[in-house]
Short mmCIF file of C-alpha atoms in Angstrom, two decimals:
data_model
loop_
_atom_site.label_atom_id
_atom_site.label_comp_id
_atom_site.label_asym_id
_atom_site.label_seq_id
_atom_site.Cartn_x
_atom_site.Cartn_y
_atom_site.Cartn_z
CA UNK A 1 -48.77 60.47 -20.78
CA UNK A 2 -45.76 62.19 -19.62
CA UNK A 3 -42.94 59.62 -21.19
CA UNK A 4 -43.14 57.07 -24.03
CA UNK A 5 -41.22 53.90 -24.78
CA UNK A 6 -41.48 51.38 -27.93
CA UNK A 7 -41.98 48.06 -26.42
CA UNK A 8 -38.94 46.91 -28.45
CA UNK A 9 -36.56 48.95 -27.20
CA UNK A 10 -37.74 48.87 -23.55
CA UNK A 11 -37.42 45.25 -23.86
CA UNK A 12 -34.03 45.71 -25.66
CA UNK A 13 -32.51 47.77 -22.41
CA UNK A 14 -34.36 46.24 -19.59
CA UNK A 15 -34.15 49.08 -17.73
CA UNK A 16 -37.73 50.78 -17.75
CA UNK A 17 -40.03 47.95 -18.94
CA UNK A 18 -39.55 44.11 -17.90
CA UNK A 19 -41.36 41.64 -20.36
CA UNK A 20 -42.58 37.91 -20.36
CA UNK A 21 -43.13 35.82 -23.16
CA UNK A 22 -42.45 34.92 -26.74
CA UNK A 23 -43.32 34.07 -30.39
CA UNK A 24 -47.20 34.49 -30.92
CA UNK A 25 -50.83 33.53 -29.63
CA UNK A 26 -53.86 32.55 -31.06
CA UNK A 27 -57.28 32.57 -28.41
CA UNK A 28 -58.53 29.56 -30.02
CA UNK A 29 -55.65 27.52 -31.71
CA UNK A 30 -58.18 25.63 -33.56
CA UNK A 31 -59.23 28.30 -35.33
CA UNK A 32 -57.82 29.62 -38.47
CA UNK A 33 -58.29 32.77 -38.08
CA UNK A 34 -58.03 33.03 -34.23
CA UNK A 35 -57.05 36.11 -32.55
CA UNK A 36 -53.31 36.50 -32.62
CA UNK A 37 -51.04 38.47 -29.90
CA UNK A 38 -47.33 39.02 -31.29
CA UNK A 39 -45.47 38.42 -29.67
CA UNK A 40 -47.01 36.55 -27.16
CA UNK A 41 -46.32 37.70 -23.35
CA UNK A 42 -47.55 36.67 -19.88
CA UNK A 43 -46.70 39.95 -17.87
CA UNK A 44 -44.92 43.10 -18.36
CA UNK A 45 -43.81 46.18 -16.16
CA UNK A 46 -43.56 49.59 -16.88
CA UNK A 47 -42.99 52.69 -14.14
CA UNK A 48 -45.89 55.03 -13.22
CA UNK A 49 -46.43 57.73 -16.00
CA UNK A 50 -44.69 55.57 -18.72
CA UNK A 51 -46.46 54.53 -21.49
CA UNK A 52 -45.11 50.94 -23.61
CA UNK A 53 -46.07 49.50 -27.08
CA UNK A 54 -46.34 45.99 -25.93
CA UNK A 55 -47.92 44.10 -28.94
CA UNK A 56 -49.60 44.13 -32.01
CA UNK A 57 -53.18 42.31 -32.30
CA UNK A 58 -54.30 40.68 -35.20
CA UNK A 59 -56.62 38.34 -37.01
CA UNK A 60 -59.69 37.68 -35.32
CA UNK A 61 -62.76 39.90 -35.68
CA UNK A 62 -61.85 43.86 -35.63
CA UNK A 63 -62.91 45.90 -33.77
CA UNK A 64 -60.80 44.33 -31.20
CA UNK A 65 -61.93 45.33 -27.33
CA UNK A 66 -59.39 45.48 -24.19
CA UNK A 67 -60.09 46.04 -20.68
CA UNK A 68 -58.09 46.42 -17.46
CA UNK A 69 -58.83 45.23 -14.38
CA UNK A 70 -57.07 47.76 -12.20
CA UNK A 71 -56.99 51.89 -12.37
CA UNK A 72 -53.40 51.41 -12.07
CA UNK A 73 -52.97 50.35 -15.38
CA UNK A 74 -54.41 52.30 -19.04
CA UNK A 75 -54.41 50.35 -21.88
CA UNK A 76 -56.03 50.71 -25.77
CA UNK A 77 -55.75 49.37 -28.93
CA UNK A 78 -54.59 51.16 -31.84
CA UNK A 79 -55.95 51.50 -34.98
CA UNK A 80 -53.22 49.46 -36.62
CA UNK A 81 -53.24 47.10 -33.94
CA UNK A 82 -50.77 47.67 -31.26
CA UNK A 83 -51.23 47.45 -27.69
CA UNK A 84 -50.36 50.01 -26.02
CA UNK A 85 -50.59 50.05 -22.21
CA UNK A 86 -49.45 53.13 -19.20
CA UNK A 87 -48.94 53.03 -15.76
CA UNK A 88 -51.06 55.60 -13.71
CA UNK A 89 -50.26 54.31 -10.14
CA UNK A 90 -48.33 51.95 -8.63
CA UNK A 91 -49.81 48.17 -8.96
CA UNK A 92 -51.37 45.46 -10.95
CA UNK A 93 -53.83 45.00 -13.77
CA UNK A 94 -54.86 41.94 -15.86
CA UNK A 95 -55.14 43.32 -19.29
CA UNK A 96 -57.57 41.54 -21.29
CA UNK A 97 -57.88 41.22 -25.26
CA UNK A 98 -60.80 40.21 -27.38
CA UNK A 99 -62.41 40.51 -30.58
CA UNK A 100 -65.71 41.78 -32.15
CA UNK A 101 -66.98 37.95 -32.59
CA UNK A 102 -67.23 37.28 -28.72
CA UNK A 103 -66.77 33.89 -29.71
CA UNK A 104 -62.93 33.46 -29.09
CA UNK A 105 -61.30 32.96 -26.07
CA UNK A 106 -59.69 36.42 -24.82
CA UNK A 107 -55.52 36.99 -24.65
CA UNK A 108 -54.77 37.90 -21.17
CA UNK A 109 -51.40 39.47 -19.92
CA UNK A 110 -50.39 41.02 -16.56
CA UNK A 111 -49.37 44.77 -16.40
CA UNK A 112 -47.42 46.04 -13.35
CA UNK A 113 -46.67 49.37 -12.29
CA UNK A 114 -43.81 50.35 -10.32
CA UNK A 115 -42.69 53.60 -9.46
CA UNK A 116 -39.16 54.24 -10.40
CA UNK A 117 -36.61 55.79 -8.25
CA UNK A 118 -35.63 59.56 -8.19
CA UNK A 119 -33.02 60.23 -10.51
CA UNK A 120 -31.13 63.49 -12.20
CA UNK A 121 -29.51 63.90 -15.47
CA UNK A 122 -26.47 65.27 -13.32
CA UNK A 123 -26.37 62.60 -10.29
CA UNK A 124 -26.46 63.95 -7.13
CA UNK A 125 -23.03 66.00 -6.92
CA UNK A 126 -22.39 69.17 -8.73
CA UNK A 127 -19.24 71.86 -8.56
CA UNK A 128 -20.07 75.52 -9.67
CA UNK A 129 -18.04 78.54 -9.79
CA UNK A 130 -19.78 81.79 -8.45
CA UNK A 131 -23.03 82.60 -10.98
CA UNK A 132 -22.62 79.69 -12.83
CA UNK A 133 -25.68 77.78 -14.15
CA UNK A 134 -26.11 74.06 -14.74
CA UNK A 135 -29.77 72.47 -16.21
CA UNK A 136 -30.66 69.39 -15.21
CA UNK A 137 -33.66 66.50 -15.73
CA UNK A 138 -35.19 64.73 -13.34
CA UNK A 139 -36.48 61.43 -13.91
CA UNK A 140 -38.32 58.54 -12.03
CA UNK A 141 -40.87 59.13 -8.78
CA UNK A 142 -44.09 61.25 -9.91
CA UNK A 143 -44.75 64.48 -10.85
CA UNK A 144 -45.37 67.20 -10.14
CA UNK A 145 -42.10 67.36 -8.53
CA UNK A 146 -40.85 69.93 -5.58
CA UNK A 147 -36.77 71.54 -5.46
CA UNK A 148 -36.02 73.56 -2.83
CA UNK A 149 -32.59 74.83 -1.62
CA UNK A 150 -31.04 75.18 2.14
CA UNK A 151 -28.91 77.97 1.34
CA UNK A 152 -29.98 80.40 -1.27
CA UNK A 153 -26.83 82.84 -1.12
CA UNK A 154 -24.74 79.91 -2.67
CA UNK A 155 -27.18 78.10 -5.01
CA UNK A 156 -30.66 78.91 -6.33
CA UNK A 157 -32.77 76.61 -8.22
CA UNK A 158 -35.80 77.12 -11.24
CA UNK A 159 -37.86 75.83 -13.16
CA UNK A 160 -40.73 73.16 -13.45
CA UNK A 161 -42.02 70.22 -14.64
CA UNK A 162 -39.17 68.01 -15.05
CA UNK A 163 -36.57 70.43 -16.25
CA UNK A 164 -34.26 72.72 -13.39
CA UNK A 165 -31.60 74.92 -13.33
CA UNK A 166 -29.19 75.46 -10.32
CA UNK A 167 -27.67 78.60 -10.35
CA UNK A 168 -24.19 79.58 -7.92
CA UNK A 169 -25.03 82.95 -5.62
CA UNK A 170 -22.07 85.30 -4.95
CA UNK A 171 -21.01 82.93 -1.60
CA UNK A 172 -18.46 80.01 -1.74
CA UNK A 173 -19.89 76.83 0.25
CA UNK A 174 -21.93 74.30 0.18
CA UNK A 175 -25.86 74.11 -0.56
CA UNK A 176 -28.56 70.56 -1.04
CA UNK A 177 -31.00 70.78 -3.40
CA UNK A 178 -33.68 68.73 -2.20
CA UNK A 179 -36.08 66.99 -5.26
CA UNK A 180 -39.82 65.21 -3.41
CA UNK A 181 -41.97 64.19 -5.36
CA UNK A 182 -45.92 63.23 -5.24
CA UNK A 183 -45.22 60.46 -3.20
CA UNK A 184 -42.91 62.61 -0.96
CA UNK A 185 -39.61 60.66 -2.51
CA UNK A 186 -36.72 62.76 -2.08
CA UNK A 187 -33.40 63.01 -4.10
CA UNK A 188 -30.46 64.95 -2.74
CA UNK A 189 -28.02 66.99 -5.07
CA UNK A 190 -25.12 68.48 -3.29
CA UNK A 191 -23.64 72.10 -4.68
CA UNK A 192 -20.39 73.25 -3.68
CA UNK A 193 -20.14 76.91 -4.47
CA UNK A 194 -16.11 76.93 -5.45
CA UNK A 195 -14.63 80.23 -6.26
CA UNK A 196 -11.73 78.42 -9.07
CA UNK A 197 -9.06 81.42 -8.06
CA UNK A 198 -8.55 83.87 -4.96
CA UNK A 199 -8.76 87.49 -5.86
CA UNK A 200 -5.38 89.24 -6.24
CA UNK A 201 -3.53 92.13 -7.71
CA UNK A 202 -0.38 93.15 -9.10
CA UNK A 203 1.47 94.52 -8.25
CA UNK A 204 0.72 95.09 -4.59
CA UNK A 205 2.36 98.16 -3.84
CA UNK A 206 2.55 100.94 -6.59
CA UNK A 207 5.33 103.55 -6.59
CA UNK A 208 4.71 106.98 -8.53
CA UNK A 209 5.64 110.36 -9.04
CA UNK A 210 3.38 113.32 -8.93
CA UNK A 211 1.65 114.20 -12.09
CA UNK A 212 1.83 110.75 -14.21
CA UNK A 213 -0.04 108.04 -14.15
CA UNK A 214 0.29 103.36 -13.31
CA UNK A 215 -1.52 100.39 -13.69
CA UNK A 216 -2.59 97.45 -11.57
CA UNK A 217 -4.22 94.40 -13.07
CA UNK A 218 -6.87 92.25 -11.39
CA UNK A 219 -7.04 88.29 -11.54
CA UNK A 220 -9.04 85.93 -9.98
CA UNK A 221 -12.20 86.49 -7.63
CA UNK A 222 -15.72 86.93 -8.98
CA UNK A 223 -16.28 89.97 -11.87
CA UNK A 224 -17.64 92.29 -11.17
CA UNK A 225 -15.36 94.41 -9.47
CA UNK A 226 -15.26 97.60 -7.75
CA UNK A 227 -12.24 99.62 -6.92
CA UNK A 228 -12.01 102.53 -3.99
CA UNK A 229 -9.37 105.31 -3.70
CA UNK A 230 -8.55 106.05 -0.26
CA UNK A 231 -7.40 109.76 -0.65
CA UNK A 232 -8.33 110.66 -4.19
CA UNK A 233 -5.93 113.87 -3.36
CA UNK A 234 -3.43 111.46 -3.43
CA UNK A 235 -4.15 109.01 -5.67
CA UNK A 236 -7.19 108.58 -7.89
CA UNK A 237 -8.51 104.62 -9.41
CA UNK A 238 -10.75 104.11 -12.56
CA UNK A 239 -11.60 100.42 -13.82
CA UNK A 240 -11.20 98.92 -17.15
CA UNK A 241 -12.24 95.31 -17.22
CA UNK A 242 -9.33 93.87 -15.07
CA UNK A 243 -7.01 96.56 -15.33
CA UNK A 244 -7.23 99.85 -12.35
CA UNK A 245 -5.56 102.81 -13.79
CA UNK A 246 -3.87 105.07 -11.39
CA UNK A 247 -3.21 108.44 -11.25
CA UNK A 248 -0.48 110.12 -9.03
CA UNK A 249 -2.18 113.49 -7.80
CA UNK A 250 0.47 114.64 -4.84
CA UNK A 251 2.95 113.73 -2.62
CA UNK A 252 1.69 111.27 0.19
CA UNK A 253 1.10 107.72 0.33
CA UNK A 254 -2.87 106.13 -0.05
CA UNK A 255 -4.81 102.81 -0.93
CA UNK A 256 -6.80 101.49 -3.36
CA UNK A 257 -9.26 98.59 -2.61
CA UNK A 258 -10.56 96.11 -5.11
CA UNK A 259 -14.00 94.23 -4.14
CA UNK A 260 -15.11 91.37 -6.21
CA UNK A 261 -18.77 89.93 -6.91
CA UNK A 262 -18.39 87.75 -3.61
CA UNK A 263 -17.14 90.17 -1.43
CA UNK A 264 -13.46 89.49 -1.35
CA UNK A 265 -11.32 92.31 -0.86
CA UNK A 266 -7.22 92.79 -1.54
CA UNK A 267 -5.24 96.71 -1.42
CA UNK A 268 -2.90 98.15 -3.45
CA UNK A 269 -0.54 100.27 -1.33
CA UNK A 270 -0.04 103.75 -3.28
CA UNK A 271 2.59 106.08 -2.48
CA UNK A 272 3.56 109.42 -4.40
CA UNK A 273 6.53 111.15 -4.61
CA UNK A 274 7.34 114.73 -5.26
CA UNK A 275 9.45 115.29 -8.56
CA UNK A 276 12.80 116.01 -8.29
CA UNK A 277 13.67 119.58 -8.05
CA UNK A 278 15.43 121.24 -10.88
CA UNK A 279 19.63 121.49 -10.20
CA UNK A 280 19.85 125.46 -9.71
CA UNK A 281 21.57 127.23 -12.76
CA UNK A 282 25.17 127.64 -12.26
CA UNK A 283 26.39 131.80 -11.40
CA UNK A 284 29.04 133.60 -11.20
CA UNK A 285 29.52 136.27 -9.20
CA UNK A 286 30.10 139.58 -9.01
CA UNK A 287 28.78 139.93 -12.74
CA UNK A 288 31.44 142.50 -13.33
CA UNK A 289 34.75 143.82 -12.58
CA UNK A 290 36.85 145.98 -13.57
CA UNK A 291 40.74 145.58 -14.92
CA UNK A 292 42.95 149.07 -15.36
CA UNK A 293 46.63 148.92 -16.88
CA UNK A 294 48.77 147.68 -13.66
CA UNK A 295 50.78 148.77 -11.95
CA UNK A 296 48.01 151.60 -11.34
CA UNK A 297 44.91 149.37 -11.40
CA UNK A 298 44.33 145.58 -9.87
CA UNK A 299 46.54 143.34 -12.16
CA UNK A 300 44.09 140.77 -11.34
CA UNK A 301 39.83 140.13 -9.80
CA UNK A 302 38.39 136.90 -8.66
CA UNK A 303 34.94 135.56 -9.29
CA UNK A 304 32.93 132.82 -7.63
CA UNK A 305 31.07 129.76 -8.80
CA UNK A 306 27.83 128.80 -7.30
CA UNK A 307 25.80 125.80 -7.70
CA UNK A 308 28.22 123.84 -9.55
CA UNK A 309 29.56 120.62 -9.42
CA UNK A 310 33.19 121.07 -11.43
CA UNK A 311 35.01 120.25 -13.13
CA UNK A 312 35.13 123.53 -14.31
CA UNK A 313 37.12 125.12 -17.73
CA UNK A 314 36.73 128.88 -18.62
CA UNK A 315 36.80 130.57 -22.41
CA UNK A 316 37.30 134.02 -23.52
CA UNK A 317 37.01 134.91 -27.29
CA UNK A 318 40.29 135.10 -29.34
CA UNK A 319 40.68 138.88 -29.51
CA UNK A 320 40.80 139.07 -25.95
CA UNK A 321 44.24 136.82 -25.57
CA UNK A 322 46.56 139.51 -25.90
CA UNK A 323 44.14 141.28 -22.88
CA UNK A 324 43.68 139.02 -20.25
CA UNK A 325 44.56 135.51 -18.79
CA UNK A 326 42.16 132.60 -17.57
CA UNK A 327 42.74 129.73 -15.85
CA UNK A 328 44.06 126.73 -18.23
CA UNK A 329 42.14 123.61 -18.68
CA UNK A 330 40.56 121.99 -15.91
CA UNK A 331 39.84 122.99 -12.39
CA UNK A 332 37.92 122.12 -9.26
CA UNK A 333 37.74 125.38 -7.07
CA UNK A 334 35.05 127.23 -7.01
CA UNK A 335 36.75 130.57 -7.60
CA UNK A 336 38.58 131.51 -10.20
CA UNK A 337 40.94 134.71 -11.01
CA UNK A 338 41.13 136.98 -14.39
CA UNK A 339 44.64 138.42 -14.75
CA UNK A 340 45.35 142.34 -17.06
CA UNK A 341 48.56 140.98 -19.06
CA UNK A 342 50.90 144.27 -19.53
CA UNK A 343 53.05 145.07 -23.13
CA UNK A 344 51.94 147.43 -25.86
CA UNK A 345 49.56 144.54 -26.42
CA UNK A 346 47.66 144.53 -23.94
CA UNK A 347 46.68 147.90 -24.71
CA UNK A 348 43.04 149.18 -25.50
CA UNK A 349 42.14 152.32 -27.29
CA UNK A 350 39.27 152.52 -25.51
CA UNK A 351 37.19 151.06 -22.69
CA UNK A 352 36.44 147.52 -23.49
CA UNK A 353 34.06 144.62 -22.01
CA UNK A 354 35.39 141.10 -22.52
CA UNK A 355 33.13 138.14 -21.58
CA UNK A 356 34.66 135.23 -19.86
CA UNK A 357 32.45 131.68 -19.78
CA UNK A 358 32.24 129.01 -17.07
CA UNK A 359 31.30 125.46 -17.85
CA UNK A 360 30.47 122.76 -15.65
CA UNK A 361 32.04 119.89 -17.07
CA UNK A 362 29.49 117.84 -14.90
CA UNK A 363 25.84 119.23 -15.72
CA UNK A 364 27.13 120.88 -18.93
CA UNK A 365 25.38 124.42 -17.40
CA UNK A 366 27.58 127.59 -18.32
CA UNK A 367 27.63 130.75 -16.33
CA UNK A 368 29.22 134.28 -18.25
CA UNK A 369 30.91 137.00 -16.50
CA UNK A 370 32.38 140.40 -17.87
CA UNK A 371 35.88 142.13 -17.34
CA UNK A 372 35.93 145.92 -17.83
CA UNK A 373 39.47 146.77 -19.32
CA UNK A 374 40.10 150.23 -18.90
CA UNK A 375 41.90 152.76 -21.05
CA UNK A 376 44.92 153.59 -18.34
CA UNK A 377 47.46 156.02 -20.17
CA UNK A 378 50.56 154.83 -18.78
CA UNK A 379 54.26 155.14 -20.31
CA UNK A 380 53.41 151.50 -22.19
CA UNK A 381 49.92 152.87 -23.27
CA UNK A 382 50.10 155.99 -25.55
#
């Protein structure tokens, strides 16, 4: 028998057995030792494939005997006396009770069957999110039992006997899950296939310069999910659980598409940029010129700056102050001039280089010329 109840409690909830009756029942009252139901009942019900303990028979003579008068309805004693009766189709039996001695009038009660409605231990609504499972029991009507689905890509259903499981497919909407029974009853559950948050990124549009690397994180959707450069020469994507890292291959802009589970898609706009070029090294030009004694040689030579930004200030080491003159402190042109000074101090015994410096007070870059002082012999230079 598929399901069981104690006649108590059945009788206690009302809800699967019905009973009639009360206090107890001898066959033959003027007997002392006449055959005794407890307690005593007129009629019960029970639903198909439910079995109830209805009463307990005693005195009289054991064995005790019991007979239906309908297929409907099973029925036996047990060994310590308790009626038990079952419902194997819907209807009526009289259920009759008597001992071994014959002599004593039997105990009758009626026993109806009814067949109990469809029922599930979830109701007949149920919200899933993509590949989510829910069990559920189904009670009432008679088995075997039949569940079938109207739209498989949302929900699925398995199992037998009395126990299911509804499973959400990869596609948001709406599905029935239709429960029949052996007498073709029919119960309706209603699956909405929700997906509990859209798919999205972020950030949206990634920014990068050639050679490094960003991120993008992925929320919502349904996991899996798979992720597609659009020009891996541009931009390359790898996966990590919810987080796409991104690699900046070369100047250019691409796209890089995340799919989830039900086939929702969102883009990450990609663009590369080139680094910045390297500021070109500040020069000075010509490298080298050439300073006699005036008035015989040029009492002064200009040089030019290139690449620079200013402003500029020039150095010269200390032994060459009595040589030459440089411009003082700060200044913006982009030329500057090196001046021979004259006086027996200026003087050099022989030829001599002397390095003059350029900073950019901007970028901090340098740039180093050289002034060839010649040995002139003049009337102020023995």
């Amino acid at each position: 028998m598929k399901k069981f109840l104690a006649f108590l409690t059945a009788c206690a909830t009302s809800l699967l057995v019905s009973c009639g009756g009360g206090g107890g029942y001898a066959g033959d009252t003027g007997t002392s030792n006449a055959l005794r139901m407890t307690p005593l009942l007129s009629g019960v019900t029970i639903p198909v494939d439910w079995s109830a303990d209805v009463a307990t028979i005693s005195q009289g003579v054991k064995p005790y005997y019991v007979l239906s008068s309908s297929g409907a309805v099973g029925a036996r004693i047990l060994d310590d006396g308790t009626l038990r009766v079952w419902g194997n189709a819907s209807g009526t039996s009289e259920v009759s009770v008597q001992d071994s001695s014959l002599s004593q009038t039997a105990i009758t009660m009626t026993v109806t069957v009814k067949v109990a409605g469809l029922a599930s231990s979830i109701g007949t609504t149920l919200t899933l999110a993509p590949r989510q499972s829910q069990s559920f029991t189904i009670y009432g009507g008679k088995g075997p039992y039949t569940v079938t689905t109207n739209n498989p890509s949302t929900a699925t259903v398995s199992g037998s006997g009395d126990t299911f499981t509804i499973t959400a497919g990869t596609a948001a909407g709406t599905a029935s899950i239709l429960v029949t029974d052996a007498y073709g009853s029919t119960l309706t559950i209603a699956v909405t296939n929700k997906v509990a948050q859209a798919l999205s990124v972020s950030p949206a549009e990634l920014t990068g310069l050639a050679g490094t690397n960003g991120a993008v994180s992925v929320s919502g959707g349904v996991a899996p999910y798979t992720v597609l450069a659009s020009n891996p020469s541009i931009a390359t994507a790898s996966l990590s659980g919810t987080v796409i890292s991104v690699g900046f291959v070369a100047e250019g802009e691409g796209a890089i598409t995340v799919t989830d589970a039900t086939g929702a898609v969102v883009s990450v706009a990609v663009t590369v940029t080139a680094p910045a070029a390297a500021p070109a090294s500040l020069s000075a030009v010509p490298p080298t010129q050439t300073l006699g004694n005036p008035p015989a040689s040029p009492a002064s030579v200009t040089y030019t700056l290139v690449n620079g930004t200013g402003p500029y200030y020039a150095t010269m080491p200390a032994s060459a102050l009595s040589l030459i003159s440089i411009p003082a402190g700060t200044f913006t042109a982009t030329s500057f001039s090196v001046t021979r000074l004259t006086g027996a101090s200026a003087c050099v015994a022989t030829d001599t280089t002397v390095p003059v410096t350029v900073v950019d007070a901007a970028s901090g870059q340098s740039a180093t010329v050289n002034v060839l002082l010649k040995r002139d012999v003049t009337s102020t230079c023995p």
